Amino acid sequence: MSDAFWNSVFSGPDFRYGTDVNQWISLAVGRYVLNGQWFANLGIDTPEELHVIELASGEGRNAVWLASQGFQVTAFDQSAEGSAKTRDLARQEGVPVTVRTDDAIELGVSSSGWRGHADVVVSTFFHVPPELKRDMIAAHRNLVRPGGLVIAEWFHPDQRRHQYASGGPPLPEMMVSVGDLRTAFAEWHILECRSRVRRLDEGSGHVGDGVVTQFVAQKPVYWF
Ligand SMILES: C[S@@+](CC[C@H](N)C(=O)[O-])C[C@H]1O[C@@H](n2cnc3c(N)ncnc32)[C@H](O)[C@@H]1O
């Protein structure tokens, strides 16, 4: 879906997916990052030293929560409207978030400046046309440093195939399965990768039971 589409979705005063952090992001960040063990292994001692990149950050609900945990956060979204609301929410909550509107797919695949830059890459419901799906997943891989984590949640193709009405893009091919991720991250250490039905309560955009794919994986420390 285009930039124009998302600008119109985000143009009103409401936050389409609410202002609370996505449930999977808060759970997985708590489990793998905030307990401190994982980043101590990478020579990172405090949350302030840890750089999180969020792809497709929308109106900023996750980015602002991540910044409130003390992390350095860079939020990328193609939508100028979503990015403006992210800046406003960060200001309102009194946390620093760097907001960029670069095209995230292009950025992840070919921008050498950001390759391996993030300790953690986060995304929720980053859905693109089927011909771009592999590149979208590759963007997550490319931006993480060796030893770093990807933490993400997408709609699973069963969300459309089984006619769940809680949100998501029009085509099942735009959604992400466990198989897509196991193939794309074959040489990574996969910590969690599952599809499940869960209750969504995210603004007016995601409401009701939905089929999601939840993912946490670590890039091998010795990456070439
Ligand atoms: C369903 S919304 C999810 C927003 C946010 N992650 C959340 O869960 O609240 C999808 C987002 O993907 C963004 N998006 C789609 N294609 C993109 C691309 N190539 N680069 C950056 N953002 C993109 C849209 O602008 C939109 O903000």
Coordinates of C-alpha atoms and ligand atoms in Angstrom, one line a residue, residues 1 6 10 17 54-59 61-62 76-79 102-105 124-128 206, ligand 1:
M1 CA 0.0 0.0 0.0
W6 CA -0.9 5.6 4.7
F10 CA -2.8 8.7 9.5
Y17 CA -3.3 1.6 16.1
E54 CA 12.1 0.4 14.2
L55 CA 11.0 -0.2 10.6
A56 CA 7.5 1.0 9.4
S57 CA 7.0 2.8 12.7
G58 CA 3.6 4.3 11.7
E59 CA 2.5 6.9 14.3
R61 CA 3.5 3.9 19.5
N62 CA 6.4 1.4 19.7
F76 CA 11.7 4.8 9.9
D77 CA 8.4 5.2 8.0
Q78 CA 7.6 6.3 4.5
S79 CA 4.6 8.2 5.7
D102 CA 13.5 7.1 4.1
D103 CA 12.1 4.2 2.2
A104 CA 12.8 1.3 4.7
I105 CA 13.1 -1.4 2.1
T124 CA 5.0 -4.6 13.7
F125 CA 2.6 -5.3 10.9
F126 CA 5.1 -4.2 8.2
H127 CA 3.3 -5.5 5.1
V128 CA 4.3 -4.8 1.5
H206 CA -6.7 -3.8 14.9
Ligands
LIG1 C1 -0.1 -1.4 9.4 S1 0.9 0.0 9.5 C2 1.8 -0.4 11.0 C3 2.4 0.8 11.7 C4 3.1 0.5 13.0 N1 4.2 -0.5 12.8 C5 2.2 0.0 14.1 O1 2.1 -1.3 14.2 O2 1.5 0.8 14.7 C6 2.1 -0.2 8.2 C7 3.1 0.8 8.1 O3 4.1 0.4 7.1 C8 4.6 1.6 6.5 N2 5.3 1.2 5.3 C9 4.8 0.5 4.3 N3 5.8 0.3 3.3 C10 6.9 1.0 3.8 C11 8.3 1.2 3.3 N4 8.7 0.7 2.1 N5 9.1 1.9 4.0 C12 8.7 2.4 5.2 N6 7.5 2.2 5.8 C13 6.6 1.5 5.0 C14 3.4 2.4 6.3 O4 3.6 3.8 6.1 C15 2.7 2.2 7.7 O5 3.1 3.1 8.6

